[in-house]
Amino acid sequence: MPQRVTDDSAGRRVLITGTAGFIGFHLSKMLLNEGFVVHGLDGMTDYYDVQLKRRRHQMLLQHAHFTATEAMLEDSEAVARAMDEARPDIIIHLAAQAGVRYSLEEPCTYVDSNIVGSFTILEAARQAGVQHLLMASTSSVYGANELMPFVETHATAHPVSLYAATKLANEAMAHSYAHLHHIPTTMFRFFTVYGPWGRPDLALYKFVSAILNGQPIDIYNNGQMARDFTYIGDLVRAIRLLIDVPPVPVAERAESIEGDSLSPAAPWRTVNIGNGQPVALLDFITAIEDALDRPARRNYMPMQAGDVAVTWADCTLLERLTGYRPQTDIAVGVNEFVRWYKEYYDK
């Protein structure tokens, strides 16, 4: 069994970037409910509806143990002030400029947020000497790799979008800091996260909105695609459990873990967080139609630049580290999103 940290959650202090975002919001709620003290850092960028972000933050701010700083990641002075207020034991870096397709339109924002911003967080973690740094990466780093399912130890040298390239750079930057400054660091690679309070640029959100408004939905690669859809509740539970499993240098480990991605040179590893089974895009659309009880008007399109046909996570390492494996069925997760969407927009 892997070595585990057994500290009680109550009073543990964590700084989370992107707390007004989809994943950061859900993770903050979970940690607050478990007794963590959470400080959020979010730039409230207008990549999508800022009112949705502010509503998420308003809900978090109702909790006595949640405070927040509104600032851009690239603003090192503001990040330093947030660190002074948070005094974190743990940093969870989720904030980023997301989206494969948007990276074709606004590449500079990816360099600013994902490269410069992540460097700022790495410096903050170094100066604070945190117990564990956890950072979001993406399944997109597997790029042109055709081996399925994706395993953390697979080659990731051929990203096919700038978004993926910036996340791959984050992994390399974090590894160097873990090596040079002995910062226990976990990178998690997300696989198509969905669920209530999701981002409006995600397929589920766009499809539900279009179908309810009688508009067609765009289906890329003529529907010949599949994704390892990961329900948001499963994802944040996995992150919560990974908090308690900081990487330990190879020389200090009592025993090795089969298939571990632990670096031989640093307390650093990558972990896939996915559902472990790809769902065909057309089956995903059928699940949405069933949840809404109405058909979609389908507009079949060619493959978009920077996209990949299939994602599929091997989550064996996650299970070996934490004893947990995501498993929410796509129909259940889609129904939960539709319920939230109708309630939020009074449909």
Short mmCIF file of C-alpha atoms in Angstrom, two decimals:
data_model
loop_
_atom_site.label_atom_id
_atom_site.label_comp_id
_atom_site.label_asym_id
_atom_site.label_seq_id
_atom_site.Cartn_x
_atom_site.Cartn_y
_atom_site.Cartn_z
CA MET A 1 0.00 0.00 0.00
CA PRO A 2 1.24 3.55 -0.73
CA GLN A 3 2.40 5.67 2.16
CA ARG A 4 -0.38 8.04 3.21
CA VAL A 5 -0.52 11.35 5.07
CA THR A 6 -3.06 11.07 7.87
CA ASP A 7 -3.35 14.70 9.04
CA ASP A 8 -6.90 15.68 9.96
CA SER A 9 -8.55 17.98 7.42
CA ALA A 10 -9.80 20.46 10.02
CA GLY A 11 -7.85 23.68 9.86
CA ARG A 12 -5.55 22.67 7.00
CA ARG A 13 -4.97 25.71 4.86
CA VAL A 14 -5.14 25.58 1.07
CA LEU A 15 -4.84 28.19 -1.65
CA ILE A 16 -6.78 27.27 -4.80
CA THR A 17 -6.41 29.20 -8.05
CA GLY A 18 -9.50 29.41 -10.24
CA THR A 19 -12.09 29.16 -7.45
CA ALA A 20 -14.68 31.02 -9.55
CA GLY A 21 -14.16 28.44 -12.28
CA PHE A 22 -16.04 25.20 -12.80
CA ILE A 23 -13.61 22.78 -11.15
CA GLY A 24 -12.26 25.19 -8.54
CA PHE A 25 -15.76 25.99 -7.33
CA HIS A 26 -16.69 22.34 -6.80
CA LEU A 27 -13.35 21.49 -5.19
CA SER A 28 -13.58 24.46 -2.83
CA LYS A 29 -17.07 23.40 -1.72
CA MET A 30 -15.86 19.89 -0.99
CA LEU A 31 -12.81 21.01 0.98
CA LEU A 32 -14.75 23.60 2.97
CA ASN A 33 -17.30 20.93 3.90
CA GLU A 34 -14.43 18.76 5.15
CA GLY A 35 -13.02 21.49 7.39
CA PHE A 36 -10.27 22.99 5.23
CA VAL A 37 -9.59 26.73 5.30
CA VAL A 38 -9.68 27.85 1.66
CA HIS A 39 -8.36 31.01 0.05
CA GLY A 40 -9.32 31.48 -3.58
CA LEU A 41 -7.45 33.34 -6.31
CA ASP A 42 -9.31 34.18 -9.51
CA GLY A 43 -8.92 36.79 -12.24
CA MET A 44 -12.60 36.78 -13.31
CA THR A 45 -11.58 36.89 -16.98
CA ASP A 46 -14.29 37.33 -19.60
CA TYR A 47 -13.50 34.18 -21.59
CA TYR A 48 -17.08 33.22 -20.69
CA ASP A 49 -19.96 34.73 -18.70
CA VAL A 50 -18.42 36.53 -15.72
CA GLN A 51 -21.78 36.54 -13.93
CA LEU A 52 -21.65 32.75 -13.75
CA LYS A 53 -18.21 33.01 -12.16
CA ARG A 54 -19.39 35.65 -9.69
CA ARG A 55 -22.38 33.52 -8.71
CA ARG A 56 -20.07 30.61 -7.90
CA HIS A 57 -17.87 32.88 -5.76
CA GLN A 58 -20.89 34.35 -3.99
CA MET A 59 -21.89 30.86 -2.92
CA LEU A 60 -18.41 30.10 -1.62
CA LEU A 61 -18.18 33.39 0.24
CA GLN A 62 -21.16 32.34 2.35
CA HIS A 63 -18.81 29.92 4.10
CA ALA A 64 -16.91 31.33 7.09
CA HIS A 65 -13.66 29.62 6.10
CA PHE A 66 -13.52 30.92 2.53
CA THR A 67 -11.76 34.13 1.52
CA ALA A 68 -10.68 35.26 -1.92
CA THR A 69 -8.38 37.53 -3.88
CA GLU A 70 -9.45 38.78 -7.29
CA ALA A 71 -6.29 39.10 -9.39
CA MET A 72 -4.60 37.76 -12.48
CA LEU A 73 -2.07 34.97 -12.14
CA GLU A 74 0.54 37.08 -13.91
CA ASP A 75 0.35 39.77 -11.21
CA SER A 76 3.15 38.55 -8.93
CA GLU A 77 2.55 41.23 -6.30
CA ALA A 78 -1.15 40.34 -6.01
CA VAL A 79 -0.29 36.64 -5.83
CA ALA A 80 2.20 37.40 -3.03
CA ARG A 81 -0.50 39.29 -1.11
CA ALA A 82 -2.87 36.34 -1.54
CA MET A 83 -0.18 34.00 -0.23
CA ASP A 84 0.39 36.23 2.80
CA GLU A 85 -3.31 36.12 3.60
CA ALA A 86 -3.77 32.41 2.86
CA ARG A 87 -0.60 31.07 4.57
CA PRO A 88 -1.26 27.78 2.77
CA ASP A 89 0.01 24.33 3.62
CA ILE A 90 -1.17 23.23 0.18
CA ILE A 91 -1.54 24.96 -3.20
CA ILE A 92 -3.91 23.60 -5.86
CA HIS A 93 -3.33 25.40 -9.15
CA LEU A 94 -6.38 25.02 -11.40
CA ALA A 95 -6.64 28.45 -13.03
CA ALA A 96 -5.70 28.56 -16.70
CA GLN A 97 -6.78 29.74 -20.10
CA ALA A 98 -8.66 26.65 -21.21
CA GLY A 99 -9.94 25.43 -24.56
CA VAL A 100 -8.23 23.86 -27.55
CA ARG A 101 -10.16 25.82 -30.18
CA TYR A 102 -9.78 29.24 -28.52
CA SER A 103 -6.00 28.77 -28.56
CA LEU A 104 -6.17 29.14 -32.36
CA GLU A 105 -7.79 32.56 -31.96
CA GLU A 106 -6.02 34.09 -28.95
CA PRO A 107 -2.66 32.32 -28.48
CA CYS A 108 -1.15 35.16 -26.42
CA THR A 109 -3.62 34.61 -23.59
CA TYR A 110 -2.35 31.03 -23.24
CA VAL A 111 1.24 32.16 -22.89
CA ASP A 112 0.28 34.87 -20.38
CA SER A 113 -1.96 32.74 -18.18
CA ASN A 114 -0.63 29.22 -18.57
CA ILE A 115 3.09 29.92 -18.82
CA VAL A 116 3.73 33.23 -17.01
CA GLY A 117 0.88 32.70 -14.54
CA SER A 118 1.97 29.18 -13.66
CA PHE A 119 5.54 30.38 -13.17
CA THR A 120 4.21 32.92 -10.65
CA ILE A 121 2.48 30.12 -8.73
CA LEU A 122 5.61 27.97 -8.78
CA GLU A 123 7.60 30.86 -7.33
CA ALA A 124 4.96 31.38 -4.66
CA ALA A 125 5.09 27.68 -3.75
CA ARG A 126 8.89 27.83 -3.52
CA GLN A 127 8.88 30.86 -1.27
CA ALA A 128 6.16 29.46 0.98
CA GLY A 129 7.71 25.99 1.26
CA VAL A 130 4.31 24.29 0.90
CA GLN A 131 3.79 20.66 1.89
CA HIS A 132 2.22 19.74 -1.44
CA LEU A 133 1.68 21.53 -4.75
CA LEU A 134 -1.02 20.09 -7.03
CA MET A 135 -1.40 21.41 -10.58
CA ALA A 136 -3.90 20.80 -13.36
CA SER A 137 -2.69 19.45 -16.66
CA THR A 138 -4.81 17.92 -19.42
CA SER A 139 -5.37 14.80 -21.48
CA SER A 140 -4.50 16.99 -24.47
CA VAL A 141 -0.79 16.53 -23.64
CA TYR A 142 -1.01 13.01 -25.09
CA GLY A 143 -1.42 14.74 -28.45
CA ALA A 144 -0.55 12.53 -31.42
CA ASN A 145 -0.05 9.46 -29.22
CA GLU A 146 -2.20 6.64 -30.62
CA LEU A 147 -1.65 4.11 -27.81
CA MET A 148 -4.91 3.55 -25.92
CA PRO A 149 -5.78 3.88 -23.11
CA PHE A 150 -3.45 6.76 -22.22
CA VAL A 151 -1.01 5.86 -19.44
CA GLU A 152 0.94 8.49 -17.48
CA THR A 153 4.25 7.02 -18.64
CA HIS A 154 3.36 7.29 -22.34
CA ALA A 155 5.36 9.73 -24.48
CA THR A 156 3.93 13.26 -24.61
CA ALA A 157 6.39 14.87 -27.00
CA HIS A 158 3.93 15.72 -29.77
CA PRO A 159 1.17 18.13 -28.64
CA VAL A 160 -1.20 19.14 -31.45
CA SER A 161 -2.51 22.41 -29.97
CA LEU A 162 -0.95 25.41 -28.27
CA TYR A 163 -3.16 24.76 -25.25
CA ALA A 164 -1.65 21.29 -24.89
CA ALA A 165 1.85 22.68 -25.41
CA THR A 166 1.41 25.18 -22.57
CA LYS A 167 0.19 22.44 -20.23
CA LEU A 168 3.11 20.22 -21.21
CA ALA A 169 5.38 23.17 -20.43
CA ASN A 170 3.70 23.45 -17.01
CA GLU A 171 4.53 19.82 -16.29
CA ALA A 172 8.19 20.40 -17.22
CA MET A 173 8.41 23.65 -15.24
CA ALA A 174 6.86 22.03 -12.18
CA HIS A 175 9.27 19.10 -12.45
CA SER A 176 12.25 21.45 -12.45
CA TYR A 177 10.94 23.25 -9.33
CA ALA A 178 10.24 19.95 -7.60
CA HIS A 179 13.81 18.86 -8.33
CA LEU A 180 15.56 22.13 -7.48
CA HIS A 181 13.49 23.16 -4.47
CA HIS A 182 12.19 19.81 -3.18
CA ILE A 183 8.52 20.72 -3.58
CA PRO A 184 6.30 17.60 -3.55
CA THR A 185 4.27 18.09 -6.73
CA THR A 186 1.36 16.20 -8.28
CA MET A 187 0.23 16.99 -11.83
CA PHE A 188 -3.21 15.67 -12.71
CA ARG A 189 -4.36 15.20 -16.29
CA PHE A 190 -8.08 15.89 -16.69
CA PHE A 191 -10.31 14.13 -19.23
CA THR A 192 -13.37 16.07 -20.53
CA VAL A 193 -14.91 17.19 -17.25
CA TYR A 194 -18.67 17.86 -17.19
CA GLY A 195 -21.49 18.44 -14.72
CA PRO A 196 -23.55 21.16 -12.96
CA TRP A 197 -22.10 24.68 -12.99
CA GLY A 198 -20.02 23.73 -16.03
CA ARG A 199 -18.36 26.10 -18.48
CA PRO A 200 -20.53 27.51 -21.30
CA ASP A 201 -17.82 26.70 -23.86
CA LEU A 202 -18.02 22.95 -23.13
CA ALA A 203 -19.94 20.66 -25.49
CA LEU A 204 -22.59 19.58 -22.97
CA TYR A 205 -23.48 23.17 -22.10
CA LYS A 206 -23.60 24.26 -25.74
CA PHE A 207 -25.63 21.24 -26.83
CA VAL A 208 -28.23 21.58 -24.08
CA SER A 209 -28.60 25.32 -24.72
CA ALA A 210 -28.97 24.84 -28.48
CA ILE A 211 -31.47 21.98 -28.23
CA LEU A 212 -33.67 23.85 -25.74
CA ASN A 213 -33.64 26.89 -28.03
CA GLY A 214 -34.40 24.91 -31.18
CA GLN A 215 -30.98 25.56 -32.70
CA PRO A 216 -28.72 23.03 -34.46
CA ILE A 217 -25.66 21.58 -32.77
CA ASP A 218 -22.28 21.35 -34.52
CA ILE A 219 -20.87 17.81 -34.50
CA TYR A 220 -17.21 17.68 -35.50
CA ASN A 221 -15.45 14.94 -37.45
CA ASN A 222 -18.95 13.90 -38.59
CA GLY A 223 -19.52 12.43 -35.14
CA GLN A 224 -16.63 9.98 -35.36
CA MET A 225 -15.19 10.97 -32.01
CA ALA A 226 -15.12 9.63 -28.46
CA ARG A 227 -14.25 11.17 -25.13
CA ASP A 228 -13.48 9.88 -21.65
CA PHE A 229 -16.13 12.02 -19.94
CA THR A 230 -15.39 12.62 -16.25
CA TYR A 231 -18.16 13.76 -13.91
CA ILE A 232 -17.21 16.76 -11.79
CA GLY A 233 -18.05 15.09 -8.48
CA ASP A 234 -15.73 12.19 -9.30
CA LEU A 235 -12.96 14.54 -10.38
CA VAL A 236 -12.90 16.65 -7.23
CA ARG A 237 -13.09 13.55 -5.02
CA ALA A 238 -9.98 12.25 -6.78
CA ILE A 239 -8.17 15.57 -6.24
CA ARG A 240 -9.18 15.55 -2.58
CA LEU A 241 -7.68 12.09 -2.12
CA LEU A 242 -4.50 12.98 -3.98
CA ILE A 243 -3.88 15.85 -1.53
CA ASP A 244 -3.00 13.19 1.04
CA VAL A 245 -0.55 11.34 -1.21
CA PRO A 246 2.32 13.78 -1.86
CA PRO A 247 5.11 12.28 -3.96
CA VAL A 248 8.14 11.10 -2.00
CA PRO A 249 11.60 10.95 -3.64
CA VAL A 250 12.46 7.49 -4.95
CA ALA A 251 15.37 7.12 -2.51
CA GLU A 252 13.03 7.74 0.46
CA ARG A 253 10.24 5.35 -0.53
CA ALA A 254 9.73 2.20 1.51
CA GLU A 255 8.28 0.43 -1.53
CA SER A 256 7.53 1.19 -5.15
CA ILE A 257 4.10 1.32 -6.79
CA GLU A 258 3.63 -0.64 -9.99
CA GLY A 259 3.14 1.69 -12.95
CA ASP A 260 4.03 4.80 -10.94
CA SER A 261 4.91 7.94 -12.88
CA LEU A 262 7.09 9.17 -10.01
CA SER A 263 10.16 10.99 -11.29
CA PRO A 264 13.56 9.41 -10.58
CA ALA A 265 14.93 12.92 -9.98
CA ALA A 266 12.23 14.75 -8.00
CA PRO A 267 9.20 14.33 -5.71
CA TRP A 268 6.92 14.76 -8.76
CA ARG A 269 4.36 12.61 -10.55
CA THR A 270 1.52 12.80 -13.05
CA VAL A 271 -1.87 11.16 -12.47
CA ASN A 272 -4.72 10.65 -14.93
CA ILE A 273 -8.19 11.51 -13.64
CA GLY A 274 -10.79 10.11 -16.03
CA ASN A 275 -13.73 7.75 -16.08
CA GLY A 276 -11.64 5.03 -17.69
CA GLN A 277 -13.89 4.40 -20.68
CA PRO A 278 -14.48 6.45 -23.84
CA VAL A 279 -18.05 7.34 -24.81
CA ALA A 280 -18.84 7.84 -28.49
CA LEU A 281 -19.87 11.42 -29.25
CA LEU A 282 -23.11 10.26 -30.87
CA ASP A 283 -23.99 8.22 -27.75
CA PHE A 284 -23.27 11.32 -25.65
CA ILE A 285 -25.69 13.32 -27.79
CA THR A 286 -28.31 10.57 -27.43
CA ALA A 287 -27.95 10.81 -23.64
CA ILE A 288 -28.60 14.56 -23.86
CA GLU A 289 -31.65 14.03 -26.08
CA ASP A 290 -33.01 11.48 -23.59
CA ALA A 291 -32.46 13.84 -20.65
CA LEU A 292 -34.21 16.68 -22.46
CA ASP A 293 -36.85 14.44 -24.05
CA ARG A 294 -36.38 16.14 -27.41
CA PRO A 295 -34.21 15.50 -30.49
CA ALA A 296 -31.22 17.56 -31.58
CA ARG A 297 -30.91 19.16 -34.99
CA ARG A 298 -27.52 17.85 -36.09
CA ASN A 299 -25.04 19.80 -38.18
CA TYR A 300 -22.16 17.49 -39.11
CA MET A 301 -18.80 19.22 -39.50
CA PRO A 302 -15.21 18.25 -40.42
CA MET A 303 -12.55 17.78 -37.75
CA GLN A 304 -11.24 21.00 -36.23
CA ALA A 305 -7.56 21.86 -36.15
CA GLY A 306 -5.84 20.89 -32.90
CA ASP A 307 -8.49 18.36 -31.93
CA VAL A 308 -8.07 14.60 -31.44
CA ALA A 309 -10.53 11.83 -32.31
CA VAL A 310 -10.41 9.82 -29.06
CA THR A 311 -9.34 10.23 -25.42
CA TRP A 312 -9.22 7.32 -22.99
CA ALA A 313 -7.66 7.35 -19.54
CA ASP A 314 -5.99 4.48 -17.77
CA CYS A 315 -6.78 5.30 -14.13
CA THR A 316 -4.91 2.39 -12.56
CA LEU A 317 -2.34 4.67 -10.91
CA LEU A 318 -5.04 6.86 -9.37
CA GLU A 319 -6.69 3.79 -7.89
CA ARG A 320 -3.38 2.40 -6.59
CA LEU A 321 -2.57 5.71 -4.91
CA THR A 322 -5.97 6.49 -3.43
CA GLY A 323 -8.15 3.37 -3.62
CA TYR A 324 -10.60 5.40 -5.71
CA ARG A 325 -11.72 5.22 -9.33
CA PRO A 326 -14.31 7.54 -10.99
CA GLN A 327 -17.32 5.66 -12.30
CA THR A 328 -20.36 7.92 -12.75
CA ASP A 329 -22.42 6.73 -15.72
CA ILE A 330 -22.78 9.26 -18.52
CA ALA A 331 -26.61 9.20 -18.38
CA VAL A 332 -26.55 10.00 -14.65
CA GLY A 333 -24.08 12.85 -15.08
CA VAL A 334 -25.91 14.37 -18.05
CA ASN A 335 -29.21 14.26 -16.15
CA GLU A 336 -27.59 16.10 -13.24
CA PHE A 337 -26.34 18.82 -15.57
CA VAL A 338 -29.72 19.20 -17.29
CA ARG A 339 -31.45 19.46 -13.90
CA TRP A 340 -29.04 22.23 -12.85
CA TYR A 341 -29.26 24.04 -16.20
CA LYS A 342 -33.07 24.18 -16.16
CA GLU A 343 -33.07 25.40 -12.56
CA TYR A 344 -30.34 28.01 -13.10
CA TYR A 345 -31.90 29.43 -16.28
CA ASP A 346 -35.52 28.85 -15.19
CA LYS A 347 -36.27 26.69 -18.24
#
